[in-house]
C-alpha cells in the first residue's frame, strides 16, 4: 500500500489531503493559511513528518484542452523542489474544476462563507487526489539515489 499526501498549492491557502492506493479514498486533511513561502514549507514539512506519506501529489492547474498556463510553471518548480527536499516521488495531477467540486460539496452544508473558505482548499486537494487515483499522474519528479 502506498500512502499519498496531496497538495493544492495556493498563494494564500494550500490545501492538503491524504489517501492510499489500496482504498483509493481521498480525505481532506487541513489547509495551510499563509502567504509566506517559508512558513508554508515549514508547515508542509511538519505535515510530512507527522504523516510520513510514501509519495506526494501536487495539483497542476491546466487550462481548457489540457494546455499549461502560467501557474503550471510555478507548480512544477514547487513539485521538483519537494522531490529534492524530501526525497520523495512527487506526482503532478490535473486540478481542473476541483475548486468547483469542493464548492458543490459545501453548497448545502449551512456553513458560513468563512467556514467554507477554510475548508475549500483541503476539499479541492482531496478532489485532486481522487483524479490522480482515477487517471494517474501527468508527470512525476523524483530524486534518484546516487545523484
Tab-separated table of C-alpha atoms in Angstrom:
chain	number	residue	atom	x	y	z
A	1	UNK	CA	0.000	0.000	0.000
A	2	UNK	CA	1.278	3.452	-0.923
A	3	UNK	CA	0.185	6.429	1.198
A	4	UNK	CA	-0.150	9.826	-0.511
A	5	UNK	CA	-0.234	13.422	0.659
A	6	UNK	CA	-1.843	15.696	-1.920
A	7	UNK	CA	-1.130	19.421	-2.081
A	8	UNK	CA	-3.339	22.045	-3.701
A	9	UNK	CA	-0.830	24.911	-3.848
A	10	UNK	CA	-2.196	28.421	-3.483
A	11	UNK	CA	-0.740	31.882	-2.928
A	12	UNK	CA	-2.653	32.315	0.354
A	13	UNK	CA	-4.167	28.913	1.183
A	14	UNK	CA	-2.691	25.496	0.422
A	15	UNK	CA	-4.992	22.512	0.862
A	16	UNK	CA	-3.802	19.095	1.993
A	17	UNK	CA	-5.462	15.702	1.618
A	18	UNK	CA	-4.452	12.131	2.430
A	19	UNK	CA	-5.184	8.815	0.771
A	20	UNK	CA	-3.773	5.469	-0.268
A	21	UNK	CA	-3.791	3.345	-3.386
A	22	UNK	CA	-5.378	0.338	-1.625
A	23	UNK	CA	-8.696	2.024	-0.792
A	24	UNK	CA	-8.390	4.886	-3.303
A	25	UNK	CA	-10.200	7.072	-0.761
A	26	UNK	CA	-9.012	10.691	-0.658
A	27	UNK	CA	-9.757	12.549	2.572
A	28	UNK	CA	-9.381	16.299	3.077
A	29	UNK	CA	-6.958	16.972	5.907
A	30	UNK	CA	-6.353	20.676	6.563
A	31	UNK	CA	-5.411	23.982	4.954
A	32	UNK	CA	-2.185	25.901	5.432
A	33	UNK	CA	-3.207	29.565	5.598
A	34	UNK	CA	-0.218	31.812	4.884
A	35	UNK	CA	1.225	33.990	2.142
A	36	UNK	CA	4.790	33.252	3.305
A	37	UNK	CA	6.511	30.567	1.183
A	38	UNK	CA	8.871	29.827	4.093
A	39	UNK	CA	6.008	29.328	6.560
A	40	UNK	CA	4.095	27.228	4.021
A	41	UNK	CA	7.148	24.992	3.588
A	42	UNK	CA	7.669	24.755	7.370
A	43	UNK	CA	4.068	23.636	7.913
A	44	UNK	CA	4.252	21.262	4.965
A	45	UNK	CA	7.469	19.716	6.337
A	46	UNK	CA	5.720	19.174	9.680
A	47	UNK	CA	2.741	17.551	7.924
A	48	UNK	CA	5.075	15.227	6.006
A	49	UNK	CA	6.927	14.397	9.215
A	50	UNK	CA	3.658	13.762	11.097
A	51	UNK	CA	2.000	11.555	8.461
A	52	UNK	CA	5.040	10.008	6.700
A	53	UNK	CA	3.424	9.653	3.270
A	54	UNK	CA	5.261	7.462	0.786
A	55	UNK	CA	4.668	9.823	-2.130
A	56	UNK	CA	3.299	13.314	-2.783
A	57	UNK	CA	0.809	14.618	-5.347
A	58	UNK	CA	0.682	18.261	-6.452
A	59	UNK	CA	-2.193	19.740	-8.447
A	60	UNK	CA	-1.352	21.084	-11.896
A	61	UNK	CA	-3.657	23.992	-12.910
A	62	UNK	CA	-4.169	23.123	-16.570
A	63	UNK	CA	-6.231	25.317	-18.884
A	64	UNK	CA	-9.002	24.129	-21.188
A	65	UNK	CA	-7.903	21.440	-23.594
A	66	UNK	CA	-5.137	20.410	-21.204
A	67	UNK	CA	-2.857	23.311	-22.108
A	68	UNK	CA	-0.420	24.570	-19.494
A	69	UNK	CA	-0.949	28.111	-18.265
A	70	UNK	CA	1.389	30.452	-16.370
A	71	UNK	CA	0.708	28.879	-12.951
A	72	UNK	CA	1.812	25.450	-14.171
A	73	UNK	CA	5.453	26.521	-14.237
A	74	UNK	CA	5.243	27.574	-10.575
A	75	UNK	CA	3.574	24.287	-9.561
A	76	UNK	CA	6.115	22.221	-11.493
A	77	UNK	CA	9.017	24.058	-9.827
A	78	UNK	CA	7.339	23.521	-6.434
A	79	UNK	CA	6.925	19.778	-7.117
A	80	UNK	CA	10.539	19.430	-8.202
A	81	UNK	CA	11.732	21.260	-5.076
A	82	UNK	CA	9.632	18.932	-2.880
A	83	UNK	CA	11.192	15.866	-4.523
A	84	UNK	CA	14.662	17.248	-3.847
A	85	UNK	CA	13.980	18.424	-0.296
A	86	UNK	CA	12.054	15.406	0.984
A	87	UNK	CA	13.495	12.661	-1.233
A	88	UNK	CA	10.015	11.505	-2.184
A	89	UNK	CA	8.423	10.824	-5.542
A	90	UNK	CA	6.138	13.758	-6.430
A	91	UNK	CA	3.381	13.310	-8.994
A	92	UNK	CA	1.530	16.044	-10.867
A	93	UNK	CA	-2.240	15.591	-11.275
A	94	UNK	CA	-4.880	17.546	-13.171
A	95	UNK	CA	-6.631	20.005	-10.866
A	96	UNK	CA	-9.115	21.484	-13.335
A	97	UNK	CA	-12.546	22.117	-11.776
A	98	UNK	CA	-11.526	20.790	-8.325
A	99	UNK	CA	-12.420	24.072	-6.606
A	100	UNK	CA	-15.861	23.864	-8.191
A	101	UNK	CA	-16.201	20.283	-6.922
A	102	UNK	CA	-15.294	21.489	-3.417
A	103	UNK	CA	-17.820	24.334	-3.647
A	104	UNK	CA	-20.504	21.894	-4.774
A	105	UNK	CA	-19.797	19.606	-1.816
A	106	UNK	CA	-20.276	22.520	0.575
A	107	UNK	CA	-23.227	24.214	-1.141
A	108	UNK	CA	-25.951	22.774	1.081
A	109	UNK	CA	-23.975	22.412	4.307
A	110	UNK	CA	-25.157	25.578	6.043
A	111	UNK	CA	-21.564	26.645	6.648
A	112	UNK	CA	-20.794	30.357	6.708
A	113	UNK	CA	-18.719	31.922	3.942
A	114	UNK	CA	-15.652	31.953	6.231
A	115	UNK	CA	-16.137	28.301	7.210
A	116	UNK	CA	-16.421	27.322	3.543
A	117	UNK	CA	-13.300	29.293	2.674
A	118	UNK	CA	-11.361	27.482	5.410
A	119	UNK	CA	-12.382	24.031	4.088
A	120	UNK	CA	-12.397	24.652	0.332
A	121	UNK	CA	-8.712	24.039	-0.380
A	122	UNK	CA	-8.493	20.789	1.592
A	123	UNK	CA	-11.594	19.535	-0.242
A	124	UNK	CA	-10.019	20.585	-3.550
A	125	UNK	CA	-6.837	18.668	-2.605
A	126	UNK	CA	-8.974	15.573	-1.960
A	127	UNK	CA	-10.592	16.028	-5.388
A	128	UNK	CA	-7.127	16.276	-6.992
A	129	UNK	CA	-6.067	13.072	-5.235
A	130	UNK	CA	-9.234	11.320	-6.446
A	131	UNK	CA	-8.415	12.401	-10.011
A	132	UNK	CA	-4.870	11.064	-9.529
A	133	UNK	CA	-6.270	7.694	-8.384
A	134	UNK	CA	-8.578	7.557	-11.430
A	135	UNK	CA	-6.338	8.952	-14.165
A	136	UNK	CA	-2.782	8.532	-12.912
A	137	UNK	CA	-0.064	11.180	-12.949
A	138	UNK	CA	0.532	13.766	-15.641
A	139	UNK	CA	4.200	13.853	-14.697
A	140	UNK	CA	6.467	12.617	-11.888
A	141	UNK	CA	9.543	14.080	-10.225
A	142	UNK	CA	11.944	12.090	-8.138
A	143	UNK	CA	15.488	12.307	-6.928
A	144	UNK	CA	17.323	9.183	-7.955
A	145	UNK	CA	19.709	7.728	-5.403
A	146	UNK	CA	23.375	8.278	-6.163
A	147	UNK	CA	22.780	11.671	-7.824
